[in-house]
Coordinates of C-alpha atoms in Angstrom, one line a residue:
X329 CA 36.7 -24.7 9.9
X330 CA 35.5 -24.1 6.3
X331 CA 35.5 -20.6 4.7
X332 CA 31.7 -20.1 5.2
X333 CA 31.9 -20.9 8.9
X334 CA 34.8 -18.5 9.3
X335 CA 32.9 -15.7 7.7
X336 CA 29.8 -16.3 9.9
X337 CA 32.0 -16.2 13.0
X338 CA 33.8 -13.0 11.9
X339 CA 30.4 -11.3 11.2
X340 CA 29.1 -12.3 14.7
X341 CA 32.3 -10.9 16.3
X342 CA 32.0 -7.5 14.5
X343 CA 28.3 -7.2 15.4
X344 CA 29.1 -7.8 19.1
X345 CA 31.8 -5.2 19.1
X346 CA 29.5 -2.7 17.5
X347 CA 26.9 -3.4 20.1
X348 CA 29.5 -3.1 22.8
X349 CA 30.6 0.3 21.6
X350 CA 27.0 1.5 21.2
X351 CA 26.1 0.4 24.8
X352 CA 28.9 2.6 26.1
X353 CA 27.3 5.6 24.5
X354 CA 23.7 4.9 25.5
X355 CA 22.3 6.8 28.5
X356 CA 20.5 4.4 30.8
X357 CA 18.3 6.9 32.5
X358 CA 14.6 6.3 32.3
X359 CA 12.8 7.9 29.3
X360 CA 12.2 11.6 29.9
X361 CA 14.8 11.8 32.7
X362 CA 17.3 14.6 32.1
X363 CA 20.8 13.2 31.8
X364 CA 23.3 15.3 33.8
X365 CA 26.8 15.1 32.5
X366 CA 29.8 16.3 34.5
X367 CA 31.6 19.3 33.0
X368 CA 34.8 18.7 31.2
X369 CA 37.8 19.4 33.3
X370 CA 39.6 22.7 32.7
X371 CA 42.4 22.2 30.2
X372 CA 45.5 24.4 30.1
X373 CA 45.3 26.6 27.1
X374 CA 48.5 28.6 27.5
X375 CA 52.2 28.3 28.5
X376 CA 53.0 27.0 32.0
X377 CA 49.7 25.2 32.3
X378 CA 47.7 28.4 32.5
X379 CA 44.0 28.3 31.9
X380 CA 42.4 31.5 30.4
X381 CA 39.5 33.0 32.3
X382 CA 37.0 35.6 30.9
X383 CA 38.5 39.1 30.7
X384 CA 37.3 41.2 33.6
X385 CA 35.5 44.6 33.4
X386 CA 37.7 47.2 35.1
X387 CA 41.4 47.8 35.8
X388 CA 44.0 45.1 36.0
X389 CA 47.6 45.7 37.0
X390 CA 48.9 42.1 37.5
X391 CA 48.2 38.7 36.1
X392 CA 45.4 36.5 37.4
X393 CA 46.1 33.3 39.3
X394 CA 49.4 31.9 40.5
X395 CA 52.4 30.6 38.7
X396 CA 55.6 31.6 36.9
X397 CA 53.9 33.7 34.2
X398 CA 55.2 37.1 33.2
X399 CA 53.4 39.4 30.7
X400 CA 55.7 41.7 28.7
X401 CA 53.6 44.4 27.1
X402 CA 55.0 46.8 24.5
X403 CA 53.4 50.2 23.7
X404 CA 53.6 52.8 20.9
X405 CA 56.0 51.6 18.1
X406 CA 57.6 54.8 16.8
X407 CA 60.9 53.0 16.0
X408 CA 60.5 50.4 13.1
X409 CA 63.8 48.7 13.9
X410 CA 62.8 48.0 17.4
X411 CA 59.4 46.7 16.3
X412 CA 61.2 44.4 13.8
X413 CA 63.6 43.2 16.5
X414 CA 60.7 42.3 18.8
X415 CA 58.9 40.4 16.0
X416 CA 62.1 38.5 15.3
X417 CA 62.5 37.7 19.0
X418 CA 59.0 36.2 19.1
X419 CA 59.5 34.2 15.9
X420 CA 62.9 32.8 16.7
X421 CA 62.7 32.2 20.5
X422 CA 59.0 31.5 21.2
X423 CA 58.8 34.5 23.5
X424 CA 55.2 35.7 23.9
X425 CA 54.4 39.5 23.8
X426 CA 51.4 41.7 24.0
X427 CA 51.5 44.9 21.8
X428 CA 49.6 48.1 22.4
X429 CA 50.3 50.0 19.1
X430 CA 49.4 53.5 18.0
X431 CA 48.2 53.1 14.4
X432 CA 49.6 56.5 13.5
X433 CA 53.0 54.9 13.4
X434 CA 53.7 53.4 10.0
X435 CA 56.1 50.9 11.6
X436 CA 53.2 48.5 12.3
X437 CA 52.2 48.4 8.7
X438 CA 55.8 47.9 7.6
X439 CA 56.0 44.8 9.9
X440 CA 52.5 43.5 9.3
X441 CA 53.5 40.6 7.0
X442 CA 55.8 39.2 9.7
X443 CA 53.2 39.7 12.4
X444 CA 50.3 38.0 10.7
X445 CA 51.5 34.4 11.4
X446 CA 52.4 35.3 15.0
X447 CA 49.0 36.7 15.6
X448 CA 47.4 33.5 14.1
X449 CA 49.5 31.3 16.3
X450 CA 48.7 33.3 19.4
X451 CA 52.4 34.1 20.1
X452 CA 51.5 37.8 20.1
X453 CA 48.3 39.5 21.3
X454 CA 47.1 43.1 20.9
X455 CA 45.3 45.8 22.8
X456 CA 44.1 49.2 21.9
X457 CA 46.4 52.2 22.8
X458 CA 44.5 54.8 20.8
X459 CA 45.4 56.1 17.3
X460 CA 47.7 59.0 18.2
X461 CA 48.5 58.7 21.9
X462 CA 46.7 61.6 23.5
X463 CA 45.7 62.0 27.2
X464 CA 42.2 60.8 26.7
X465 CA 41.0 62.4 29.9
X466 CA 41.4 65.8 28.2
X467 CA 39.2 64.8 25.2
X468 CA 35.5 65.0 24.7
X469 CA 33.5 61.7 24.5
X470 CA 33.4 61.9 20.7
X471 CA 37.1 62.4 20.5
X472 CA 37.8 59.4 22.8
X473 CA 35.5 57.3 20.6
X474 CA 37.3 58.4 17.5
X475 CA 40.8 57.7 18.9
X476 CA 39.8 54.2 20.0
X477 CA 37.6 53.3 17.0
X478 CA 40.2 54.5 14.5
X479 CA 42.9 52.4 16.1
X480 CA 40.5 49.5 16.4
X481 CA 39.8 49.6 12.7
X482 CA 43.5 50.0 11.9
X483 CA 44.4 46.8 13.9
X484 CA 41.7 44.8 12.2
X485 CA 42.5 46.0 8.6
X486 CA 46.3 46.1 8.8
X487 CA 47.2 43.4 11.2
X488 CA 44.1 41.1 11.1
X489 CA 43.7 41.5 14.8
X490 CA 40.2 40.2 16.0
X491 CA 38.3 42.1 18.6
X492 CA 40.4 42.5 21.8
X493 CA 39.0 43.2 25.3
X494 CA 42.2 45.1 26.3
X495 CA 43.0 48.8 26.1
X496 CA 45.8 50.8 27.7
X497 CA 45.3 54.6 28.2
X498 CA 48.3 56.6 27.0
X499 CA 50.4 57.9 29.9
X500 CA 48.3 55.6 32.1
X501 CA 45.8 58.5 32.3
X502 CA 42.2 57.4 32.5
X503 CA 39.0 57.8 34.6
X504 CA 35.6 56.2 34.9
X505 CA 34.3 58.1 31.9
X506 CA 37.1 56.9 29.5
X507 CA 36.9 53.4 30.9
X508 CA 33.1 53.3 30.2
X509 CA 33.6 54.5 26.6
X510 CA 36.3 51.9 26.0
X511 CA 34.0 49.2 27.4
X512 CA 31.2 50.3 25.1
X513 CA 33.6 49.9 22.2
X514 CA 34.5 46.3 23.2
X515 CA 37.5 47.0 25.5
X516 CA 36.2 46.3 29.0
X517 CA 39.6 45.6 30.5
X518 CA 41.8 48.6 31.3
X519 CA 45.4 47.3 31.4
X520 CA 47.9 49.0 33.7
X521 CA 51.1 47.5 35.0
X522 CA 53.1 46.6 38.1
X523 CA 56.5 46.8 36.5
X524 CA 58.2 49.0 33.9
X525 CA 61.2 49.3 31.7
X526 CA 61.2 52.9 32.8
X527 CA 61.7 53.9 29.1
X528 CA 59.1 56.7 28.9
X529 CA 62.3 58.8 29.0
X530 CA 65.6 58.5 27.2
X531 CA 67.3 55.4 28.6
X532 CA 70.2 53.2 27.7
X533 CA 70.9 49.5 27.9
X534 CA 72.1 49.7 31.5
X535 CA 68.9 51.4 32.6
X536 CA 66.7 48.9 30.8
X537 CA 68.5 45.9 32.4
X538 CA 68.4 47.6 35.8
X539 CA 64.6 48.0 35.5
X540 CA 64.2 44.4 34.3
X541 CA 66.1 43.1 37.3
X542 CA 63.8 45.1 39.5
X543 CA 60.5 44.2 37.9
X544 CA 60.7 40.8 36.2
X545 CA 58.7 38.6 38.6
X546 CA 55.9 36.1 38.6
X547 CA 52.4 37.5 37.9
X548 CA 54.0 40.7 36.6
X549 CA 52.6 42.9 33.8
X550 CA 55.7 44.9 32.7
X551 CA 55.3 47.9 30.3
X552 CA 57.8 48.9 27.8
X553 CA 57.9 50.9 24.5
X554 CA 59.1 50.1 21.0
X555 CA 60.5 53.6 20.7
X556 CA 64.2 53.6 21.7
X557 CA 67.0 51.6 19.9
X558 CA 68.5 50.5 23.2
X559 CA 65.8 48.0 23.7
X560 CA 66.8 45.9 20.7
X561 CA 70.4 45.6 22.1
X562 CA 69.4 43.9 25.4
X563 CA 66.9 41.3 24.2
X564 CA 69.2 38.4 24.7
X565 CA 70.0 39.5 28.2
X566 CA 66.4 39.9 29.0
X567 CA 65.7 36.3 27.9
X568 CA 68.6 35.1 30.1
X569 CA 67.0 36.9 33.1
X570 CA 63.7 35.3 32.4
X571 CA 65.3 31.9 32.1
X572 CA 67.3 32.4 35.3
X573 CA 64.2 33.3 37.3
X574 CA 62.3 30.4 35.7
X575 CA 59.6 32.7 34.4
X576 CA 57.2 31.9 31.5
X577 CA 56.2 34.6 29.1
X578 CA 52.5 34.8 28.3
X579 CA 50.3 37.2 26.3
X580 CA 47.4 38.9 28.1
X581 CA 45.1 36.7 25.8
X582 CA 46.7 33.6 27.3
X583 CA 45.4 34.8 30.7
X584 CA 42.1 36.5 29.9
X585 CA 39.9 35.3 27.0
X586 CA 37.6 37.6 25.1
X587 CA 34.0 37.6 26.3
X588 CA 31.6 35.7 24.1

């Protein structure tokens, strides 16, 4: 075959391929007939094959769905060394955590530079825990708004945290009024817990590990505090327990997505 014949044959082949590709994309319905396409299948968006669903309005105290997921949630942040140890844990091990900080503690600003990439990657998520940790049921409406809004602004400015649907009332003390105020400010999901490190009081390493053995289970939301130095001494043992029980750590944002 001469060169001219080869080029003509090649052009014909390319044209046929293009037509073939176009035909696969053309809808063959009659003109004016709506084309109904099947929805794309749900795709896992988080660890352990979890698919996030819209964050609910109201109180949650365990994870949605089924599976090996465990949500470790850390409140307050009065101890900078503990906050730093938790940040290191996330960065070096891939553990996923949800923080509920009080912006009145400077420890969060001190660790902001290390937190930014973890926030961007989704390894850590945040919820609102008020600015100064009062019992919000004892405050006026305006005072509740100020506590939540001030902390909301702090998380956005200092940590680059986008809007979060989650809030956790200090001491777990809340009512319909405070929940409604939080929802109006963009936090419709009141996050409680079904497990605890029991570290709202002075506790040592042994007490923390005992609580973990009691409460680390699938679909658990476990609450702890970045306040007492003992927590930073048992992190390796906590990871061993998670591995032994074949659990997968997730953030609350892995489970519940922000409403549009």
